[in-house]
PDB file of C-alpha atoms and ligand atoms in Angstrom:
ATOM      1  CA  UNK A  70      83.711-145.954 151.283  1.00 71.00           C
ATOM      2  CA  UNK A  71      81.779-148.039 153.827  1.00 71.00           C
ATOM      3  CA  UNK A  72      83.432-151.294 154.828  1.00 74.00           C
ATOM      4  CA  UNK A  73      82.433-154.044 152.403  1.00 93.00           C
ATOM      5  CA  UNK A  74      84.108-157.392 152.823  1.00 96.00           C
ATOM      6  CA  UNK A  75      84.382-159.812 149.926  1.00 97.00           C
ATOM      7  CA  UNK A  76      86.029-163.225 149.611  1.00 98.00           C
ATOM      8  CA  UNK A  77      88.436-163.794 146.733  1.00 98.00           C
ATOM      9  CA  UNK A  78      89.173-167.364 145.668  1.00 98.00           C
ATOM     10  CA  UNK A  79      92.970-167.672 145.447  1.00 98.00           C
ATOM     11  CA  UNK A  80      95.956-169.903 146.100  1.00 98.00           C
ATOM     12  CA  UNK A  81      97.220-171.118 148.452  1.00 98.00           C
ATOM     13  CA  UNK A  82      93.912-170.208 150.121  1.00 98.00           C
ATOM     14  CA  UNK A  83      91.070-167.732 149.723  1.00 98.00           C
ATOM     15  CA  UNK A  84      91.416-164.229 151.117  1.00 98.00           C
ATOM     16  CA  UNK A  85      88.830-161.784 152.508  1.00 98.00           C
ATOM     17  CA  UNK A  86      89.377-158.106 151.680  1.00 98.00           C
ATOM     18  CA  UNK A  87      87.629-154.905 152.678  1.00 98.00           C
ATOM     19  CA  UNK A  88      86.971-153.018 149.439  1.00 98.00           C
ATOM     20  CA  UNK A  89      87.642-149.735 151.271  1.00 97.00           C
ATOM     21  CA  UNK A  90      91.117-150.984 152.180  1.00 98.00           C
ATOM     22  CA  UNK A  91      92.275-152.621 148.952  1.00 98.00           C
ATOM     23  CA  UNK A  92      94.101-150.954 146.060  1.00 98.00           C
ATOM     24  CA  UNK A  93      94.630-152.196 142.523  1.00 99.00           C
ATOM     25  CA  UNK A  94      98.243-151.388 141.616  1.00 99.00           C
ATOM     26  CA  UNK A  95      99.015-151.615 137.893  1.00 99.00           C
ATOM     27  CA  UNK A  96     102.751-151.950 137.406  1.00 99.00           C
ATOM     28  CA  UNK A  97     104.498-150.386 134.400  1.00 99.00           C
ATOM     29  CA  UNK A  98     101.945-151.093 131.639  1.00 99.00           C
ATOM     30  CA  UNK A  99     103.966-148.680 129.508  1.00 98.00           C
ATOM     31  CA  UNK A 100     104.554-148.533 125.795  1.00 98.00           C
ATOM     32  CA  UNK A 101     108.276-148.947 126.601  1.00 98.00           C
ATOM     33  CA  UNK A 102     107.594-152.514 127.755  1.00 98.00           C
ATOM     34  CA  UNK A 103     104.610-153.542 125.611  1.00 98.00           C
ATOM     35  CA  UNK A 104     105.311-152.020 122.191  1.00 98.00           C
ATOM     36  CA  UNK A 105     108.107-152.510 119.631  1.00 98.00           C
ATOM     37  CA  UNK A 106     110.881-149.908 119.746  1.00 97.00           C
ATOM     38  CA  UNK A 107     110.913-149.414 123.520  1.00 98.00           C
ATOM     39  CA  UNK A 108     113.065-150.484 126.451  1.00 98.00           C
ATOM     40  CA  UNK A 109     111.817-154.089 126.532  1.00 98.00           C
ATOM     41  CA  UNK A 110     112.527-154.583 122.840  1.00 97.00           C
ATOM     42  CA  UNK A 111     115.928-152.882 123.152  1.00 96.00           C
ATOM     43  CA  UNK A 112     116.844-155.543 125.714  1.00 96.00           C
ATOM     44  CA  UNK A 113     116.249-158.167 123.024  1.00 96.00           C
ATOM     45  CA  UNK A 114     112.801-159.295 124.121  1.00 97.00           C
ATOM     46  CA  UNK A 115     109.725-160.314 122.106  1.00 98.00           C
ATOM     47  CA  UNK A 116     107.279-157.706 123.422  1.00 98.00           C
ATOM     48  CA  UNK A 117     104.285-159.461 121.844  1.00 98.00           C
ATOM     49  CA  UNK A 118     104.432-161.921 124.771  1.00 98.00           C
ATOM     50  CA  UNK A 119     102.988-159.219 127.042  1.00 98.00           C
ATOM     51  CA  UNK A 120      99.959-158.372 124.875  1.00 98.00           C
ATOM     52  CA  UNK A 121      97.685-160.970 126.501  1.00 98.00           C
ATOM     53  CA  UNK A 122      97.806-159.037 129.796  1.00 98.00           C
ATOM     54  CA  UNK A 123      95.993-155.953 128.467  1.00 99.00           C
ATOM     55  CA  UNK A 124      92.420-157.296 128.222  1.00 98.00           C
ATOM     56  CA  UNK A 125      92.396-158.898 131.706  1.00 99.00           C
ATOM     57  CA  UNK A 126      93.888-155.702 133.196  1.00 99.00           C
ATOM     58  CA  UNK A 127      91.262-153.621 131.405  1.00 98.00           C
ATOM     59  CA  UNK A 128      88.450-155.832 132.737  1.00 98.00           C
ATOM     60  CA  UNK A 129      89.833-155.719 136.262  1.00 98.00           C
ATOM     61  CA  UNK A 130      90.261-151.941 136.057  1.00 98.00           C
ATOM     62  CA  UNK A 131      86.649-151.545 134.959  1.00 98.00           C
ATOM     63  CA  UNK A 132      85.418-153.739 137.802  1.00 98.00           C
ATOM     64  CA  UNK A 133      87.523-151.921 140.382  1.00 98.00           C
ATOM     65  CA  UNK A 134      86.489-148.486 139.118  1.00 98.00           C
ATOM     66  CA  UNK A 135      82.811-149.507 139.199  1.00 98.00           C
ATOM     67  CA  UNK A 136      83.175-150.441 142.895  1.00 97.00           C
ATOM     68  CA  UNK A 137      85.101-147.266 143.785  1.00 97.00           C
ATOM     69  CA  UNK A 138      88.250-149.213 144.666  1.00 98.00           C
ATOM     70  CA  UNK A 139      91.512-147.264 144.790  1.00 98.00           C
ATOM     71  CA  UNK A 140      93.464-147.655 141.529  1.00 98.00           C
ATOM     72  CA  UNK A 141      97.147-146.717 141.329  1.00 99.00           C
ATOM     73  CA  UNK A 142      99.409-146.856 138.279  1.00 99.00           C
ATOM     74  CA  UNK A 143     103.204-146.990 138.167  1.00 99.00           C
ATOM     75  CA  UNK A 144     105.733-146.133 135.474  1.00 99.00           C
ATOM     76  CA  UNK A 145     109.396-147.104 135.479  1.00 98.00           C
ATOM     77  CA  UNK A 146     111.590-144.329 134.137  1.00 98.00           C
ATOM     78  CA  UNK A 147     114.046-141.568 134.735  1.00 98.00           C
ATOM     79  CA  UNK A 148     114.496-137.825 134.687  1.00 98.00           C
ATOM     80  CA  UNK A 149     115.605-136.430 131.311  1.00 98.00           C
ATOM     81  CA  UNK A 150     119.001-135.526 132.797  1.00 98.00           C
ATOM     82  CA  UNK A 151     119.377-139.109 134.153  1.00 98.00           C
ATOM     83  CA  UNK A 152     120.350-137.811 137.600  1.00 98.00           C
ATOM     84  CA  UNK A 153     118.131-140.482 139.201  1.00 98.00           C
ATOM     85  CA  UNK A 154     119.503-143.343 137.087  1.00 98.00           C
ATOM     86  CA  UNK A 155     122.218-145.394 138.773  1.00 98.00           C
ATOM     87  CA  UNK A 156     125.304-145.702 136.547  1.00 97.00           C
ATOM     88  CA  UNK A 157     125.161-149.464 137.088  1.00 97.00           C
ATOM     89  CA  UNK A 158     121.637-149.516 135.606  1.00 97.00           C
ATOM     90  CA  UNK A 159     122.641-147.353 132.632  1.00 97.00           C
ATOM     91  CA  UNK A 160     125.652-149.546 131.841  1.00 96.00           C
ATOM     92  CA  UNK A 161     123.889-152.893 132.305  1.00 93.00           C
ATOM     93  CA  UNK A 162     123.999-155.477 129.527  1.00 88.00           C
ATOM     94  CA  UNK A 163     124.318-154.885 125.808  1.00 90.00           C
ATOM     95  CA  UNK A 164     120.951-153.442 124.710  1.00 90.00           C
ATOM     96  CA  UNK A 165     120.457-152.121 121.173  1.00 91.00           C
ATOM     97  CA  UNK A 166     119.414-148.807 122.765  1.00 93.00           C
ATOM     98  CA  UNK A 167     120.348-147.692 126.272  1.00 96.00           C
ATOM     99  CA  UNK A 168     118.217-145.741 128.750  1.00 98.00           C
ATOM    100  CA  UNK A 169     118.135-142.141 127.502  1.00 98.00           C
ATOM    101  CA  UNK A 170     118.978-142.987 123.877  1.00 97.00           C
ATOM    102  CA  UNK A 171     116.600-141.689 121.195  1.00 98.00           C
ATOM    103  CA  UNK A 172     114.262-144.371 119.829  1.00 97.00           C
ATOM    104  CA  UNK A 173     111.105-144.518 117.736  1.00 98.00           C
ATOM    105  CA  UNK A 174     108.947-143.655 120.792  1.00 98.00           C
ATOM    106  CA  UNK A 175     111.291-140.950 122.071  1.00 98.00           C
ATOM    107  CA  UNK A 176     114.137-141.378 124.530  1.00 98.00           C
ATOM    108  CA  UNK A 177     114.183-144.839 126.080  1.00 98.00           C
ATOM    109  CA  UNK A 178     112.606-145.016 129.576  1.00 98.00           C
ATOM    110  CA  UNK A 179     112.593-141.230 130.058  1.00 98.00           C
ATOM    111  CA  UNK A 180     109.703-139.457 131.780  1.00 98.00           C
ATOM    112  CA  UNK A 181     107.573-137.379 129.439  1.00 98.00           C
ATOM    113  CA  UNK A 182     108.494-139.343 126.318  1.00 98.00           C
ATOM    114  CA  UNK A 183     105.777-141.216 124.357  1.00 98.00           C
ATOM    115  CA  UNK A 184     107.331-144.604 125.148  1.00 98.00           C
ATOM    116  CA  UNK A 185     107.256-143.914 128.883  1.00 98.00           C
ATOM    117  CA  UNK A 186     103.505-143.411 128.884  1.00 98.00           C
ATOM    118  CA  UNK A 187     100.917-146.008 129.822  1.00 98.00           C
ATOM    119  CA  UNK A 188      99.281-147.930 126.957  1.00 98.00           C
ATOM    120  CA  UNK A 189      96.040-146.259 125.808  1.00 98.00           C
ATOM    121  CA  UNK A 190      93.806-149.220 126.768  1.00 98.00           C
ATOM    122  CA  UNK A 191      94.807-148.877 130.436  1.00 98.00           C
ATOM    123  CA  UNK A 192      95.205-145.106 130.621  1.00 98.00           C
ATOM    124  CA  UNK A 193      94.772-143.634 134.130  1.00 98.00           C
ATOM    125  CA  UNK A 194      91.613-141.688 134.852  1.00 98.00           C
ATOM    126  CA  UNK A 195      91.896-138.211 136.386  1.00 97.00           C
ATOM    127  CA  UNK A 196      92.366-138.643 140.139  1.00 97.00           C
ATOM    128  CA  UNK A 197      94.101-142.028 139.931  1.00 98.00           C
ATOM    129  CA  UNK A 198      97.600-141.650 141.385  1.00 98.00           C
ATOM    130  CA  UNK A 199     100.469-142.344 138.984  1.00 98.00           C
ATOM    131  CA  UNK A 200     103.746-143.282 140.671  1.00 98.00           C
ATOM    132  CA  UNK A 201     106.931-142.545 138.744  1.00 98.00           C
ATOM    133  CA  UNK A 202     109.574-144.957 139.999  1.00 98.00           C
ATOM    134  CA  UNK A 203     113.283-145.078 139.192  1.00 98.00           C
ATOM    135  CA  UNK A 204     113.664-148.702 140.296  1.00 98.00           C
ATOM    136  CA  UNK A 205     112.003-152.032 139.754  1.00 98.00           C
ATOM    137  CA  UNK A 206     110.010-151.951 142.996  1.00 98.00           C
ATOM    138  CA  UNK A 207     107.144-149.444 143.301  1.00 99.00           C
ATOM    139  CA  UNK A 208     108.036-148.607 146.918  1.00 99.00           C
ATOM    140  CA  UNK A 209     111.685-147.739 146.336  1.00 98.00           C
ATOM    141  CA  UNK A 210     112.275-143.951 146.196  1.00 98.00           C
ATOM    142  CA  UNK A 211     108.553-143.184 145.756  1.00 98.00           C
ATOM    143  CA  UNK A 212     105.650-141.961 147.913  1.00 98.00           C
ATOM    144  CA  UNK A 213     103.539-145.096 147.286  1.00 99.00           C
ATOM    145  CA  UNK A 214     103.647-146.259 150.930  1.00 98.00           C
ATOM    146  CA  UNK A 215     102.551-142.804 152.119  1.00 98.00           C
ATOM    147  CA  UNK A 216      99.645-142.684 149.661  1.00 98.00           C
ATOM    148  CA  UNK A 217      98.506-146.177 150.688  1.00 98.00           C
ATOM    149  CA  UNK A 218      98.764-145.362 154.401  1.00 98.00           C
ATOM    150  CA  UNK A 219      96.828-142.126 153.957  1.00 98.00           C
ATOM    151  CA  UNK A 220      93.991-144.152 152.406  1.00 98.00           C
ATOM    152  CA  UNK A 221      94.105-146.892 155.052  1.00 98.00           C
ATOM    153  CA  UNK A 222      94.984-149.522 152.458  1.00 98.00           C
ATOM    154  CA  UNK A 223      96.006-152.936 153.829  1.00 98.00           C
ATOM    155  CA  UNK A 224      95.791-155.156 150.742  1.00 98.00           C
ATOM    156  CA  UNK A 225      97.116-154.776 147.198  1.00 99.00           C
ATOM    157  CA  UNK A 226      95.990-156.408 143.965  1.00 99.00           C
ATOM    158  CA  UNK A 227      99.203-156.221 141.950  1.00 99.00           C
ATOM    159  CA  UNK A 228      98.999-156.446 138.132  1.00 99.00           C
ATOM    160  CA  UNK A 229     101.349-155.536 135.305  1.00 99.00           C
ATOM    161  CA  UNK A 230     104.713-156.309 133.805  1.00 98.00           C
ATOM    162  CA  UNK A 231     106.972-158.032 134.123  1.00 98.00           C
ATOM    163  CA  UNK A 232     105.983-160.796 136.514  1.00 99.00           C
ATOM    164  CA  UNK A 233     109.435-161.724 137.769  1.00 98.00           C
ATOM    165  CA  UNK A 234     110.944-158.228 137.678  1.00 98.00           C
ATOM    166  CA  UNK A 235     108.808-155.219 138.660  1.00 98.00           C
ATOM    167  CA  UNK A 236     105.721-157.125 139.828  1.00 99.00           C
ATOM    168  CA  UNK A 237     107.782-159.509 141.972  1.00 98.00           C
ATOM    169  CA  UNK A 238     109.955-156.739 143.412  1.00 99.00           C
ATOM    170  CA  UNK A 239     106.863-154.701 144.298  1.00 99.00           C
ATOM    171  CA  UNK A 240     105.121-157.688 145.885  1.00 99.00           C
ATOM    172  CA  UNK A 241     108.202-158.443 147.975  1.00 98.00           C
ATOM    173  CA  UNK A 242     108.489-154.792 149.034  1.00 98.00           C
ATOM    174  CA  UNK A 243     104.778-154.581 149.814  1.00 98.00           C
ATOM    175  CA  UNK A 244     104.774-157.835 151.752  1.00 98.00           C
ATOM    176  CA  UNK A 245     107.654-156.615 153.925  1.00 98.00           C
ATOM    177  CA  UNK A 246     105.705-153.416 154.637  1.00 98.00           C
ATOM    178  CA  UNK A 247     102.736-155.412 155.896  1.00 98.00           C
ATOM    179  CA  UNK A 248     100.470-155.335 152.848  1.00 99.00           C
ATOM    180  CA  UNK A 249      98.625-158.485 151.816  1.00 98.00           C
ATOM    181  CA  UNK A 250      99.527-158.838 148.143  1.00 99.00           C
ATOM    182  CA  UNK A 251      97.164-160.592 145.728  1.00 99.00           C
ATOM    183  CA  UNK A 252      98.452-161.300 142.215  1.00 99.00           C
ATOM    184  CA  UNK A 253      96.057-162.113 139.333  1.00 99.00           C
ATOM    185  CA  UNK A 254      98.304-164.160 137.063  1.00 98.00           C
ATOM    186  CA  UNK A 255      96.455-163.347 133.824  1.00 99.00           C
ATOM    187  CA  UNK A 256      96.969-159.615 134.529  1.00 99.00           C
ATOM    188  CA  UNK A 257     100.760-160.130 134.691  1.00 99.00           C
ATOM    189  CA  UNK A 258     103.205-161.159 132.019  1.00 98.00           C
ATOM    190  CA  UNK A 259     106.840-161.809 131.260  1.00 98.00           C
ATOM    191  CA  UNK A 260     109.117-162.013 128.233  1.00 98.00           C
ATOM    192  CA  UNK A 261     109.945-165.468 129.654  1.00 98.00           C
ATOM    193  CA  UNK A 262     106.867-167.684 130.107  1.00 98.00           C
ATOM    194  CA  UNK A 263     108.780-170.021 132.414  1.00 98.00           C
ATOM    195  CA  UNK A 264     109.752-167.100 134.677  1.00 98.00           C
ATOM    196  CA  UNK A 265     106.120-165.955 134.745  1.00 98.00           C
ATOM    197  CA  UNK A 266     104.928-169.388 135.832  1.00 98.00           C
ATOM    198  CA  UNK A 267     107.699-169.820 138.399  1.00 98.00           C
ATOM    199  CA  UNK A 268     107.275-166.251 139.650  1.00 98.00           C
ATOM    200  CA  UNK A 269     103.658-167.000 140.517  1.00 98.00           C
ATOM    201  CA  UNK A 270     104.656-170.313 142.117  1.00 98.00           C
ATOM    202  CA  UNK A 271     107.187-168.512 144.320  1.00 98.00           C
ATOM    203  CA  UNK A 272     104.602-166.042 145.610  1.00 98.00           C
ATOM    204  CA  UNK A 273     102.108-168.682 146.695  1.00 98.00           C
ATOM    205  CA  UNK A 274     104.531-171.386 147.926  1.00 98.00           C
ATOM    206  CA  UNK A 275     105.102-172.093 151.618  1.00 98.00           C
ATOM    207  CA  UNK A 276     101.564-171.085 152.596  1.00 98.00           C
ATOM    208  CA  UNK A 277     101.754-167.844 150.604  1.00 98.00           C
ATOM    209  CA  UNK A 278     105.233-166.681 151.541  1.00 98.00           C
ATOM    210  CA  UNK A 279     104.851-163.335 149.693  1.00 97.00           C
ATOM    211  CA  UNK A 280     101.142-163.344 148.931  1.00 98.00           C
ATOM    212  CA  UNK A 281      98.210-164.880 147.090  1.00 99.00           C
ATOM    213  CA  UNK A 282      97.777-165.840 143.419  1.00 99.00           C
ATOM    214  CA  UNK A 283      94.462-165.719 141.598  1.00 99.00           C
ATOM    215  CA  UNK A 284      93.095-164.408 138.272  1.00 99.00           C
ATOM    216  CA  UNK A 285      90.937-161.549 137.026  1.00 98.00           C
ATOM    217  CA  UNK A 286      87.861-163.783 136.633  1.00 98.00           C
ATOM    218  CA  UNK A 287      87.888-164.796 140.298  1.00 98.00           C
ATOM    219  CA  UNK A 288      88.463-161.222 141.490  1.00 98.00           C
ATOM    220  CA  UNK A 289      85.645-159.905 139.266  1.00 98.00           C
ATOM    221  CA  UNK A 290      83.369-162.650 140.594  1.00 98.00           C
ATOM    222  CA  UNK A 291      84.103-161.436 144.132  1.00 98.00           C
ATOM    223  CA  UNK A 292      83.394-157.832 143.119  1.00 97.00           C
ATOM    224  CA  UNK A 293      80.134-158.646 141.290  1.00 93.00           C
TER     225      UNK A 293
HETATM  226  N1  TIU B 162     113.147-156.208 131.779  1.00 74.58           N
HETATM  227  C1  TIU B 162     112.101-156.576 132.487  1.00 74.58           C
HETATM  228  O1  TIU B 162     111.659-157.719 132.453  1.00 74.58           O
HETATM  229  N2  TIU B 162     111.453-155.652 133.260  1.00 74.58           N
HETATM  230  C2  TIU B 162     111.855-154.383 133.547  1.00 74.58           C
HETATM  231  O2  TIU B 162     112.941-153.939 133.193  1.00 74.58           O
HETATM  232  N3  TIU B 162     110.973-153.583 134.222  1.00 74.58           N
HETATM  233  C3  TIU B 162     109.727-154.005 134.641  1.00 74.58           C
HETATM  234  O3  TIU B 162     109.486-155.173 134.887  1.00 74.58           O
HETATM  235  N4  TIU B 162     108.768-153.066 134.720  1.00 74.58           N
END
């Protein structure tokens, strides 16, 4: 793609990006987090709180695809034999179903099961990389950094769930690797609205200590 610079209105200040060097990274928009009967629900959460993120993500995806921007999807989950699942993660808390247990959408948070898959509205297109990650951050124990470097990407638009867990961890990891991370708040969600709001505040505080915060409308305006 030829270099095309656009200006995105954001906090704490606007940011210019080269569309050839930006990637939209959609974090863990999986049935396991968004639908009843999955990992998020097993942890005791009201998964309906995440539903409002789907339409803004879908609009942003459409805009990014129309401009030929790199789109990458991630999925949190583990191998069926759980060899990549830390015992401390498996034993954590008192969920109604643990990772690997059979649930209504198959085994909880296991690769290849229906619950592990991305929600139909945001399904990856052929050719869009899908990163299977065992941790909360998308860089940990994955080839995401390599894929981004091979494409010359320097800026990430990070969407998905949940704001203060996998989105935040990925933004922190990306920021430390030198990527400029832009977070559209309406494309992210949490089971805890206060954590969502504070998670966004943390990113943009101190002059943008981890990145920039904006919304899908302002990004789509920049892409138009
Ligand atoms: N529980 C929770 O808020 N999140 C996760 O376990 N994973 C992600 O955020 N994807």
